[in-house]
Amino acid sequence: MIRFIVTLALSLVGGTLFTLIHSPLPWLLGPMLFAFLGARFLKKVKPLWPSYLRDTALIIIGYSIGLTFTVNTLQEMGKQLPSMILMTVLLLLFSALIAYCISKVSGLDLPTVLMGSIPGGLSQMIILAEDTKGIDLTVMTFLQVSRLMIIIFCVPLLIFSPLFGGDRSAIEQIAGVSARWSDLFPNIFLFAIVCVICAVMAKKIRFPSAFLLGPMIATAVLHLSGVSGPALPSGLLDVSQLLIGTYVGLLLRPESLTHKVRIIGLAIISGCVLILGSLGLSLMLSNMHDVTAATAFLAMAPGGMDQMGIMAKEVHADIAIVTCYQIFRTWFIYFAVPPLLRLAFKYLMPRDKVGNEPVPRS
């Protein structure tokens, strides 16, 4: 309990400080940074953050994203399916090219770097790495988490910059008054029960990003069926950001690495290059379809659906389009990438490292 209270205090200080300096997404970035620093410098009390708090935040965000789906949006997504396939493949190929370059420069084996460079697939890649002999799990996890942290920090700075035609004060004026707590009742009880049940069911059937996608799909179905769901107050969304930011901040453990400076430097460079590549792909997407630059960039940004959904909501991008591109990439990574990587590793790794084909988990 003491470890949890200390971690919560760090996160609250980080969120408050980032709010005072008018940082974008202060309750995501502040807790993430302070949790990371606390894990490094607090010796007597190690920060602790239960994963179920992150899962709770994902349910809240999944509900909020699900409210944005409309019939028109679904029709537009159907039209953009070929673009989703094209953009996902291009982003993954670009990630593979980055992994190849890092492997050549650093001397790290290509399969480890390749698995550490797949965007948006941390949990899937960890499972695959555990089943594949010869993979350095520490390096792979560090590359995945460090990329995620770089993206969470850099994407808000870009999305709120003049590059995308906005500053934070103007966006806050557009947002107007947030939803009131009294507006939640009584409909929120129905949605809360349905979202929790669907999250648990999705987890049991090993659905990708279960605590986000389960509630999101359930909310979207109810919303499209005519059941009105209340908008969430900004304070509740800030809490969900804190819960996620703190969890992500504690994932990164550079002290467990060998050759720390080299690997950290390469991880930063690769993350920045990947963001630049996403910018280029977003320009292609905005020219192909009638979407704003912010919507296209957040759709292509190689982060998680929850973080990109939060940012899309902040800048009034088309959340449904952003989420659908992110979902499609997640599903593609979950279902298509592991068998493709196993096939590639037969040629990239010596036979004595690859070993026998791993047995699928029940």
XYZ file of C-alpha atoms in Angstrom:
362
model
C 0.000 0.000 0.000
C 2.880 2.362 0.800
C 4.455 1.691 -2.588
C 1.142 2.379 -4.320
C 0.535 5.623 -2.371
C 4.039 6.873 -3.191
C 3.472 6.107 -6.887
C 0.103 7.860 -6.843
C 1.681 10.903 -5.196
C 4.379 11.008 -7.874
C 1.777 10.808 -10.618
C -0.349 13.568 -9.096
C 2.696 15.830 -8.775
C 3.658 15.101 -12.387
C 0.151 15.774 -13.694
C -0.156 18.992 -11.672
C 3.241 20.269 -12.799
C 2.561 19.519 -16.456
C -0.824 21.240 -16.123
C 0.845 24.362 -14.696
C 3.314 24.544 -17.606
C 0.420 24.045 -20.083
C 1.806 20.814 -21.514
C -0.318 18.879 -24.001
C -1.967 15.877 -22.338
C -0.594 16.828 -18.900
C -2.292 13.968 -17.040
C -0.780 11.420 -19.426
C 2.745 12.773 -19.884
C 3.309 14.101 -16.337
C 2.517 10.855 -14.500
C 4.435 8.850 -17.098
C 7.624 10.890 -16.631
C 7.428 11.094 -12.838
C 6.675 7.373 -12.482
C 9.684 6.607 -14.676
C 11.949 8.915 -12.641
C 10.607 7.563 -9.358
C 11.410 4.006 -10.395
C 14.968 5.093 -11.152
C 15.776 7.249 -8.124
C 13.644 5.999 -5.224
C 15.733 3.333 -3.511
C 13.799 2.501 -0.340
C 10.277 2.517 -1.801
C 9.925 1.096 -5.297
C 6.893 2.446 -7.208
C 4.035 -0.003 -7.729
C 1.036 0.302 -10.058
C -1.417 -2.614 -10.410
C -2.286 -3.538 -13.984
C -6.018 -3.568 -13.199
C -5.886 0.231 -12.837
C -4.618 0.482 -16.411
C -7.364 -1.928 -17.496
C -9.977 0.251 -15.785
C -8.706 3.281 -17.683
C -8.877 1.366 -20.958
C -12.548 0.542 -20.311
C -13.265 4.243 -19.764
C -11.442 5.249 -22.934
C -13.021 2.413 -24.917
C -16.454 3.699 -23.908
C -15.550 7.255 -24.854
C -14.242 6.189 -28.270
C -17.260 3.962 -28.894
C -19.569 6.979 -28.596
C -17.934 8.553 -31.653
C -19.031 5.849 -34.098
C -21.858 6.770 -36.478
C -23.386 5.158 -39.563
C -21.615 7.693 -41.793
C -18.305 6.887 -40.156
C -18.719 3.149 -40.726
C -19.566 3.769 -44.377
C -16.435 5.883 -44.742
C -14.339 3.158 -43.114
C -15.635 0.640 -45.656
C -14.484 2.936 -48.439
C -11.053 3.266 -46.830
C -10.389 -0.451 -46.275
C -7.912 -0.683 -49.202
C -6.097 2.340 -47.787
C -5.957 0.728 -44.341
C -4.295 -2.342 -45.832
C -1.854 -0.275 -47.906
C -0.861 2.067 -45.080
C -0.442 -0.748 -42.576
C 1.822 -2.718 -44.911
C 3.896 0.367 -45.756
C 4.338 1.263 -42.076
C 5.409 -2.270 -41.190
C 7.872 -2.378 -44.100
C 9.314 0.959 -42.982
C 9.661 -0.431 -39.444
C 11.465 -3.487 -40.811
C 13.874 -1.231 -42.715
C 14.628 0.700 -39.517
C 15.218 -2.587 -37.680
C 17.643 -3.737 -40.385
C 19.641 -0.505 -40.129
C 19.775 -0.659 -36.315
C 20.895 -4.270 -36.442
C 23.740 -3.400 -38.814
C 24.892 -0.403 -36.766
C 24.545 -1.944 -33.302
C 25.531 -5.542 -33.975
C 22.338 -6.767 -32.314
C 20.703 -9.750 -33.972
C 18.084 -8.789 -36.528
C 15.191 -10.935 -35.170
C 15.401 -9.260 -31.743
C 15.507 -5.762 -33.215
C 12.766 -6.605 -35.712
C 10.399 -7.748 -32.970
C 11.278 -4.652 -30.963
C 10.424 -2.397 -33.893
C 6.935 -3.695 -34.800
C 4.664 -0.731 -33.989
C 1.781 -1.187 -31.585
C 2.316 -4.834 -30.758
C 4.030 -5.005 -27.351
C 1.920 -7.761 -25.787
C 1.822 -9.829 -28.971
C 5.574 -9.517 -29.491
C 6.340 -10.482 -25.882
C 4.278 -13.663 -26.273
C 5.976 -14.477 -29.584
C 9.452 -13.704 -28.178
C 8.881 -16.075 -25.247
C 8.068 -18.833 -27.744
C 11.057 -18.127 -30.015
C 14.549 -19.260 -29.077
C 17.395 -16.809 -29.571
C 15.397 -13.627 -28.881
C 16.802 -11.209 -26.278
C 13.579 -10.464 -24.398
C 15.094 -7.580 -22.406
C 16.308 -5.701 -25.480
C 13.112 -6.419 -27.414
C 10.873 -5.141 -24.592
C 13.028 -2.051 -24.073
C 12.849 -1.151 -27.768
C 9.062 -1.554 -27.768
C 8.440 0.454 -24.581
C 10.964 3.200 -25.371
C 9.395 3.680 -28.812
C 5.991 3.951 -27.197
C 7.219 6.545 -24.683
C 8.938 8.606 -27.401
C 5.756 8.583 -29.469
C 3.561 9.522 -26.497
C 5.825 12.507 -25.834
C 6.524 13.622 -29.408
C 3.120 13.132 -31.044
C 1.298 15.570 -28.697
C 3.989 18.201 -29.268
C 3.521 17.821 -33.019
C -0.264 17.581 -33.002
C -0.658 20.745 -30.914
C 1.943 22.653 -32.945
C 1.355 25.063 -35.857
C 2.349 22.192 -38.170
C -1.214 20.924 -37.779
C -2.763 24.336 -37.597
C -3.558 24.570 -33.932
C -2.489 25.615 -30.511
C -3.828 24.317 -27.246
C -5.683 27.480 -26.195
C -7.689 27.542 -29.438
C -8.558 23.875 -29.059
C -9.742 24.407 -25.480
C -12.013 27.237 -26.631
C -13.546 24.971 -29.293
C -14.098 22.240 -26.727
C -16.242 24.554 -24.600
C -17.721 23.379 -21.332
C -17.136 19.729 -20.531
C -19.891 17.299 -19.718
C -21.318 17.533 -16.212
C -21.249 14.680 -13.705
C -25.012 14.898 -13.249
C -25.491 14.177 -16.971
C -24.040 10.682 -16.536
C -27.084 9.299 -14.773
C -28.996 7.065 -15.204
C -27.781 5.803 -18.629
C -24.195 5.391 -17.464
C -25.196 2.383 -15.330
C -26.291 0.403 -18.396
C -23.149 1.247 -20.332
C -20.895 0.574 -17.331
C -22.315 -2.925 -16.831
C -22.166 -3.763 -20.534
C -18.609 -2.407 -20.936
C -17.232 -4.353 -17.965
C -18.914 -7.602 -19.080
C -17.662 -7.207 -22.657
C -14.134 -6.388 -21.451
C -14.005 -9.545 -19.326
C -15.461 -11.697 -22.125
C -12.999 -10.270 -24.655
C -10.148 -11.039 -22.264
C -11.313 -14.638 -21.820
C -11.341 -15.282 -25.579
C -7.902 -13.606 -25.916
C -9.212 -10.723 -27.984
C -6.451 -8.196 -28.829
C -6.512 -5.128 -26.548
C -9.525 -6.664 -24.812
C -10.126 -3.973 -22.206
C -10.181 -1.289 -24.884
C -11.839 -3.002 -27.843
C -14.477 -4.928 -25.880
C -16.086 -1.822 -24.326
C -15.534 0.207 -27.490
C -17.374 -2.272 -29.725
C -20.180 -2.748 -27.174
C -20.646 1.002 -26.791
C -20.607 1.544 -30.548
C -23.270 -1.145 -31.055
C -25.542 0.334 -28.371
C -24.958 3.850 -29.687
C -25.729 2.856 -33.286
C -28.830 1.039 -32.039
C -30.241 4.290 -30.692
C -29.307 3.971 -27.007
C -27.907 7.341 -25.974
C -24.683 7.253 -23.983
C -23.628 10.281 -21.884
C -20.388 12.099 -22.639
C -17.741 11.788 -19.945
C -16.592 14.760 -17.827
C -13.060 15.955 -18.523
C -12.040 15.086 -14.960
C -12.838 11.419 -15.497
C -10.830 11.383 -18.731
C -7.925 13.009 -16.868
C -8.050 10.208 -14.301
C -7.920 7.586 -17.054
C -4.903 9.332 -18.565
C -3.141 9.280 -15.188
C -3.829 5.557 -14.767
C -2.371 4.756 -18.187
C 0.543 7.203 -18.035
C 1.758 5.846 -14.692
C 1.595 2.263 -15.946
C 3.580 3.057 -19.105
C 6.189 5.009 -17.125
C 6.973 1.960 -14.985
C 7.397 -0.379 -17.965
C 10.761 1.007 -19.056
C 13.736 -0.526 -17.209
C 17.009 0.643 -18.834
C 19.083 -0.615 -15.881
C 18.537 -4.196 -17.059
C 20.305 -3.553 -20.379
C 23.873 -4.215 -21.390
C 25.488 -1.487 -23.546
C 22.862 0.945 -22.199
C 24.086 4.114 -23.909
C 24.245 2.572 -27.377
C 20.882 0.848 -27.176
C 19.115 3.865 -25.637
C 20.574 6.148 -28.321
C 19.511 3.834 -31.121
C 16.045 3.430 -29.588
C 15.569 7.215 -29.516
C 16.787 7.604 -33.093
C 14.596 4.774 -34.383
C 11.535 6.193 -32.593
C 12.078 9.627 -34.112
C 12.657 8.190 -37.596
C 9.477 6.129 -37.270
C 7.517 9.274 -36.395
C 8.932 11.024 -39.477
C 7.915 8.050 -41.599
C 4.412 8.213 -40.114
C 4.258 11.900 -41.025
C 5.079 11.037 -44.621
C 2.424 8.326 -44.739
C -0.120 10.693 -43.163
C 0.481 13.157 -46.000
C -0.304 10.370 -48.468
C -3.443 9.462 -46.522
C -4.753 13.029 -46.311
C -4.264 13.411 -50.074
C -6.023 10.109 -50.804
C -9.061 10.835 -48.601
C -10.877 13.892 -47.370
C -9.492 13.808 -43.807
C -7.680 16.473 -41.838
C -3.926 16.393 -41.356
C -4.394 15.737 -37.625
C -6.728 12.802 -38.292
C -4.335 11.301 -40.855
C -1.293 11.671 -38.589
C -2.984 10.148 -35.541
C -4.300 7.316 -37.709
C -0.754 6.520 -38.842
C 1.126 7.286 -35.595
C 2.696 4.017 -34.379
C 1.380 4.262 -30.830
C -1.442 2.588 -28.964
C -5.139 3.023 -29.689
C -5.756 4.436 -26.233
C -3.142 7.200 -26.480
C -4.061 8.104 -30.056
C -7.745 8.105 -29.120
C -7.062 10.509 -26.248
C -5.151 12.875 -28.532
C -7.784 12.685 -31.270
C -10.426 13.674 -28.728
C -8.297 16.599 -27.538
C -7.775 18.079 -31.029
C -11.253 17.220 -32.358
C -9.917 14.896 -35.033
C -12.165 12.175 -36.451
C -11.796 9.727 -33.569
C -13.588 6.887 -35.347
C -11.290 7.063 -38.395
C -8.193 7.287 -36.167
C -9.347 4.324 -34.091
C -10.224 2.178 -37.093
C -6.775 2.587 -38.649
C -5.227 1.794 -35.272
C -7.536 -1.215 -34.784
C -6.806 -2.572 -38.246
C -3.050 -2.333 -37.612
C -3.446 -4.037 -34.223
C -5.451 -6.891 -35.709
C -3.021 -7.227 -38.614
C -0.109 -7.386 -36.152
C -1.974 -9.819 -33.912
C -3.068 -12.273 -36.610
C -0.723 -11.831 -39.596
C 2.646 -10.673 -38.259
C 3.519 -13.590 -35.890
C 3.267 -16.308 -38.574
C 5.134 -14.065 -41.021
C 7.898 -13.490 -38.468
C 8.159 -17.207 -37.700
C 8.585 -17.847 -41.404
C 11.209 -15.100 -41.696
C 13.132 -16.346 -38.639
C 13.706 -19.685 -40.356
C 15.975 -17.801 -42.739
C 17.293 -15.122 -40.364
C 18.306 -17.370 -37.453
C 20.446 -20.510 -37.293
C 18.421 -23.700 -37.043
C 19.783 -24.528 -33.588
C 18.312 -21.235 -32.277
C 14.965 -21.462 -33.941
C 14.282 -24.969 -32.704
C 10.969 -26.620 -33.190
C 7.783 -24.766 -34.010
C 6.293 -23.404 -30.760
C 3.101 -25.020 -29.525
C 0.142 -22.605 -29.659
C -1.069 -21.502 -26.260
C -4.457 -22.732 -25.139
